Amino acid sequence: MKSTLLRAVVLSCIFLLGWSYDGASAATSWTSKCEKIYGKVEPNQNPAPQQINCLLTNAALAAKIPPEVVKAIAEQENGWKQFTNGEPFISKDGGIGLMQLTNQANYDPQKLKTDIYYNIQAGVEILNSMYNRTDLPKIKGAGREVIENWYFPVMAYNGTKPINSPLFQDTGKRNANAYQEKIFSILKRDSFLDDTTLAQFPFKTKDFDYDPNSSKNIVFKVREYTITGEMHPSNYYFQTGDKVIVTADKVKVRSDNSSASSVKKELAKNTTLIITGNFTFDKSSTSNRFVWYPVKTTDAKVIGFVSSAYISRKLDAPVVNIVDDNDKSISGKAPANARIQIKNGTKVIGSAVADKNKNFKADIPVQKAGTKLTISYKDQYNAASPAKTIIVADKTAPAIPTVKTVTNRSTAVSGKTEAYAAVTVTISTKSYKGKADKYGNYKVAIPVQNFGKTITVTARDKAGNKSKAKVIKVVRTAPNMPTVNKLTYKTATVTGKAEKNAAVSIKIGKKTYSAKASASGSFKVRIPKQRAGTKLYVNAKDSKGKVSATRKVTVSK
């Protein structure tokens, strides 16, 4: 309730602003919305709480003031009552009716007493004029929809006197008895059921210049504050189709817009709901100051009504483009002007602000493939979004594999590459496959090759990146393995090719048959005829005693 001492201050501010009061004296559109639901207000009678709720809510919305603020002021001033025992309520200091207005020369005092519509409209207009004052602090970047941004206008509604200083000048402690502090306590209790913590101003005693022992107004040394806590736009601006989240555990979805209706479901905190229509007023309760929204769960399995006290705007996680281990930036989409933060674990590695088209791009250090990054943002109200977790893609091909020497006696290709990489050995048009172990070691079986043969080795990692090829030549350490022409059970002479002048040996069982290759490398070795299926083992030895790899030949029919 405003004191008489403060009335002249309010009035003088209104004159300075040149505020027009035609709206309070004329029929207002917001009243008709409530009359359609509850009918006209009876003379000299206090409407039911639901109807008062409707009137205060729609008057606030028409003035673009958060209804939570207007309803809390009306609660503090006169408990939502215009009359007492059929007579207009007038306080000891002259405050009139529901909004406790006094000494308002530009308003009809009789109508303030008898016309509840007029009284509410006048209170809303005066509060609005306080918001428009240029000598009162505001929150940087915040608009009218932000509840916290009405802290100083609410203060001024009662008066910017030392009694309402946010801090005690001598101790720097919070002044819990300041008018605006009482209003915001009521607001949190009634509109949020103490479920929501409003953002706090970073006040300092030096922000306010006043004499505690004087009745002179406070001089505000700081006109703009930066708020780091989450701010709260009114919960009365949700539209059909908007997504909201539940702000507490075991929040009840009811079958109707009434605290007395049956419970359809209890929801866990952060459950997503979709608004399906306009808010409505409690049709049975005599005490609830909040409203009810019709909602459904995203799967539409639960449909009902939820209290506005237990919901808040839902923020979606940012959309993030693929990031690989070569990238020096990260990009995506988030709400316009959102402040994006990129973390590797707990370490912030990049940040950016989304542009008006909702695009963002942030520089980051190059990250290793497989690294988990979390990307989130804070919107214009400092509300934190859910984090988007991405894994840095592997777009870096393995290094060229190392290959150990392959000789013309070797039966495998081995070396080192990236751990677990798939290794392909290509000889002419044939490929042979293998896989590296956790240390990167690999060994791929191949047929023995002649010296000088070209072998190509590549590696492909789990992400599908293929290395450049390692090309090697087979090294000679002995004669090449002889080639042998087809053998049948009728063959008595084994023929083929070996290194020139090499000694060719054929082992059959425990017996060995030998001959010398010609200067052209051709050889003929006489053997007894063998049964089909018999195995022959053929090798060649050069003049230095080096023996080739052995070729196994099977006698055919």
Tab-separated table of C-alpha atoms in Angstrom, residues 358-530:
chain	number	residue	atom	x	y	z
A	358	LYS	CA	20.305	-18.285	-36.539
A	359	ASN	CA	23.681	-19.392	-37.908
A	360	PHE	CA	26.829	-19.630	-35.818
A	361	LYS	CA	30.464	-20.453	-36.414
A	362	ALA	CA	33.100	-20.750	-33.700
A	363	ASP	CA	36.850	-21.246	-33.978
A	364	ILE	CA	38.193	-24.287	-32.136
A	365	PRO	CA	41.551	-26.055	-31.893
A	366	VAL	CA	41.833	-29.111	-34.130
A	367	GLN	CA	40.454	-32.076	-32.181
A	368	LYS	CA	41.418	-35.742	-32.291
A	369	ALA	CA	39.055	-38.148	-34.004
A	370	GLY	CA	36.684	-39.734	-31.494
A	371	THR	CA	36.761	-36.745	-29.138
A	372	LYS	CA	33.393	-35.922	-27.566
A	373	LEU	CA	32.371	-32.274	-27.745
A	374	THR	CA	29.317	-30.723	-26.085
A	375	ILE	CA	27.695	-27.670	-27.630
A	376	SER	CA	25.066	-25.614	-25.813
A	377	TYR	CA	23.878	-22.040	-25.731
A	378	LYS	CA	22.263	-19.437	-23.547
A	379	ASP	CA	19.427	-17.459	-25.054
A	380	GLN	CA	18.524	-13.807	-24.561
A	381	TYR	CA	17.094	-14.667	-21.143
A	382	ASN	CA	20.246	-16.544	-20.048
A	383	ALA	CA	18.324	-19.798	-20.150
A	384	ALA	CA	20.634	-22.726	-20.887
A	385	SER	CA	19.762	-25.098	-23.698
A	386	PRO	CA	20.208	-28.858	-23.570
A	387	ALA	CA	23.684	-29.798	-24.762
A	388	LYS	CA	24.290	-31.394	-28.126
A	389	THR	CA	27.013	-34.027	-27.927
A	390	ILE	CA	28.977	-34.851	-31.047
A	391	ILE	CA	31.945	-37.075	-31.736
A	392	VAL	CA	34.717	-35.654	-33.870
A	393	ALA	CA	34.714	-37.589	-37.121
A	394	ASP	CA	37.823	-39.299	-38.402
A	395	LYS	CA	38.620	-37.786	-41.787
A	396	THR	CA	42.377	-38.285	-41.623
A	397	ALA	CA	43.661	-41.232	-43.595
A	398	PRO	CA	46.191	-43.536	-41.975
A	399	ALA	CA	49.817	-42.799	-42.720
A	400	ILE	CA	51.413	-44.818	-45.523
A	401	PRO	CA	51.962	-48.289	-44.040
A	402	THR	CA	55.481	-49.448	-43.319
A	403	VAL	CA	56.355	-52.735	-45.011
A	404	LYS	CA	59.121	-55.112	-44.048
A	405	THR	CA	61.310	-56.548	-46.800
A	406	VAL	CA	59.509	-59.085	-48.940
A	407	THR	CA	61.773	-61.649	-50.561
A	408	ASN	CA	61.138	-64.255	-53.174
A	409	ARG	CA	60.874	-66.770	-50.363
A	410	SER	CA	58.369	-64.754	-48.283
A	411	THR	CA	54.890	-66.126	-47.660
A	412	ALA	CA	53.536	-62.979	-45.977
A	413	VAL	CA	53.705	-59.196	-46.075
A	414	SER	CA	54.073	-57.534	-42.650
A	415	GLY	CA	54.658	-54.106	-41.157
A	416	LYS	CA	52.988	-51.323	-39.143
A	417	THR	CA	49.977	-49.085	-39.710
A	418	GLU	CA	47.154	-47.465	-37.707
A	419	ALA	CA	45.722	-49.651	-34.959
A	420	TYR	CA	42.920	-51.917	-36.162
A	421	ALA	CA	43.226	-50.696	-39.750
A	422	ALA	CA	42.231	-53.044	-42.562
A	423	VAL	CA	45.277	-53.820	-44.722
A	424	THR	CA	45.097	-54.678	-48.405
A	425	VAL	CA	48.036	-56.186	-50.282
A	426	THR	CA	47.652	-56.031	-54.037
A	427	ILE	CA	49.790	-58.117	-56.417
A	428	SER	CA	48.906	-57.698	-60.081
A	429	THR	CA	45.113	-57.934	-60.079
A	430	LYS	CA	44.752	-59.989	-56.904
A	431	SER	CA	44.205	-58.596	-53.418
A	432	TYR	CA	44.973	-60.169	-50.053
A	433	LYS	CA	43.387	-58.877	-46.846
A	434	GLY	CA	44.436	-58.554	-43.230
A	435	LYS	CA	43.893	-56.414	-40.135
A	436	ALA	CA	46.281	-54.623	-37.829
A	437	ASP	CA	46.191	-55.362	-34.121
A	438	LYS	CA	45.792	-52.767	-31.361
A	439	TYR	CA	49.467	-51.875	-31.748
A	440	GLY	CA	49.208	-51.420	-35.507
A	441	ASN	CA	51.121	-54.592	-36.403
A	442	TYR	CA	49.829	-56.530	-39.401
A	443	LYS	CA	50.723	-59.682	-41.333
A	444	VAL	CA	48.999	-60.673	-44.567
A	445	ALA	CA	49.576	-64.093	-46.153
A	446	ILE	CA	50.549	-64.077	-49.817
A	447	PRO	CA	51.823	-66.612	-52.340
A	448	VAL	CA	55.583	-66.617	-52.839
A	449	GLN	CA	56.491	-64.073	-55.509
A	450	ASN	CA	59.411	-63.798	-57.897
A	451	PHE	CA	61.962	-61.138	-57.196
A	452	GLY	CA	61.254	-57.837	-58.907
A	453	LYS	CA	57.488	-58.317	-58.539
A	454	THR	CA	55.595	-55.146	-57.528
A	455	ILE	CA	53.521	-55.273	-54.334
A	456	THR	CA	51.149	-52.467	-53.258
A	457	VAL	CA	50.027	-52.082	-49.641
A	458	THR	CA	47.255	-49.758	-48.382
A	459	ALA	CA	45.444	-49.330	-45.050
A	460	ARG	CA	41.860	-48.254	-44.369
A	461	ASP	CA	40.805	-47.113	-40.894
A	462	LYS	CA	37.486	-47.794	-39.167
A	463	ALA	CA	36.088	-44.524	-40.503
A	464	GLY	CA	36.777	-45.660	-44.058
A	465	ASN	CA	39.738	-43.352	-44.712
A	466	LYS	CA	42.251	-44.963	-47.053
A	467	SER	CA	45.966	-44.350	-46.858
A	468	LYS	CA	48.244	-43.649	-49.762
A	469	ALA	CA	49.841	-46.771	-51.183
A	470	LYS	CA	53.199	-48.183	-50.218
A	471	VAL	CA	54.783	-49.779	-53.306
A	472	ILE	CA	57.669	-52.224	-52.943
A	473	LYS	CA	59.590	-54.714	-55.073
A	474	VAL	CA	60.222	-58.314	-54.108
A	475	VAL	CA	63.881	-58.775	-53.161
A	476	ARG	CA	66.010	-61.730	-54.331
A	477	THR	CA	67.550	-63.871	-51.612
A	478	ALA	CA	67.612	-67.126	-53.557
A	479	PRO	CA	66.565	-68.403	-56.944
A	480	ASN	CA	62.923	-67.832	-57.801
A	481	MET	CA	60.617	-70.704	-57.066
A	482	PRO	CA	60.512	-72.967	-60.122
A	483	THR	CA	57.429	-73.174	-62.294
A	484	VAL	CA	56.231	-76.699	-63.100
A	485	ASN	CA	54.176	-77.807	-66.046
A	486	LYS	CA	51.084	-79.918	-65.494
A	487	LEU	CA	51.668	-83.436	-64.179
A	488	THR	CA	49.439	-86.440	-64.726
A	489	TYR	CA	49.653	-90.076	-63.635
A	490	LYS	CA	51.276	-90.777	-67.052
A	491	THR	CA	54.077	-88.205	-66.587
A	492	ALA	CA	57.613	-89.643	-66.401
A	493	THR	CA	59.441	-86.363	-66.971
A	494	VAL	CA	58.786	-83.230	-64.942
A	495	THR	CA	59.386	-80.069	-66.947
A	496	GLY	CA	59.330	-76.396	-66.176
A	497	LYS	CA	61.351	-73.252	-65.689
A	498	ALA	CA	63.915	-72.239	-63.072
A	499	GLU	CA	66.845	-69.893	-62.794
A	500	LYS	CA	69.419	-70.643	-65.506
A	501	ASN	CA	71.879	-73.360	-64.614
A	502	ALA	CA	70.127	-73.940	-61.264
A	503	ALA	CA	70.017	-77.417	-59.771
A	504	VAL	CA	66.376	-78.486	-59.678
A	505	SER	CA	65.297	-81.036	-57.071
A	506	ILE	CA	62.011	-82.874	-56.867
A	507	LYS	CA	61.143	-84.678	-53.674
A	508	ILE	CA	58.546	-87.420	-53.747
A	509	GLY	CA	58.078	-89.073	-50.432
A	510	LYS	CA	61.531	-89.880	-49.167
A	511	LYS	CA	63.149	-89.882	-52.595
A	512	THR	CA	64.676	-86.948	-54.423
A	513	TYR	CA	65.157	-86.602	-58.206
A	514	SER	CA	67.428	-83.913	-59.662
A	515	ALA	CA	68.528	-82.235	-62.876
A	516	LYS	CA	70.180	-79.030	-63.970
A	517	ALA	CA	68.372	-76.223	-65.696
A	518	SER	CA	69.689	-75.124	-69.056
A	519	ALA	CA	71.169	-71.738	-69.839
A	520	SER	CA	67.632	-70.630	-70.706
A	521	GLY	CA	66.254	-71.964	-67.379
A	522	SER	CA	64.367	-74.927	-68.788
A	523	PHE	CA	64.601	-78.168	-66.881
A	524	LYS	CA	63.655	-81.820	-67.281
A	525	VAL	CA	63.697	-84.260	-64.380
A	526	ARG	CA	62.908	-87.917	-64.918
A	527	ILE	CA	60.710	-89.519	-62.256
A	528	PRO	CA	58.726	-92.685	-61.914
A	529	LYS	CA	55.120	-92.319	-62.921
A	530	GLN	CA	53.012	-91.314	-59.904
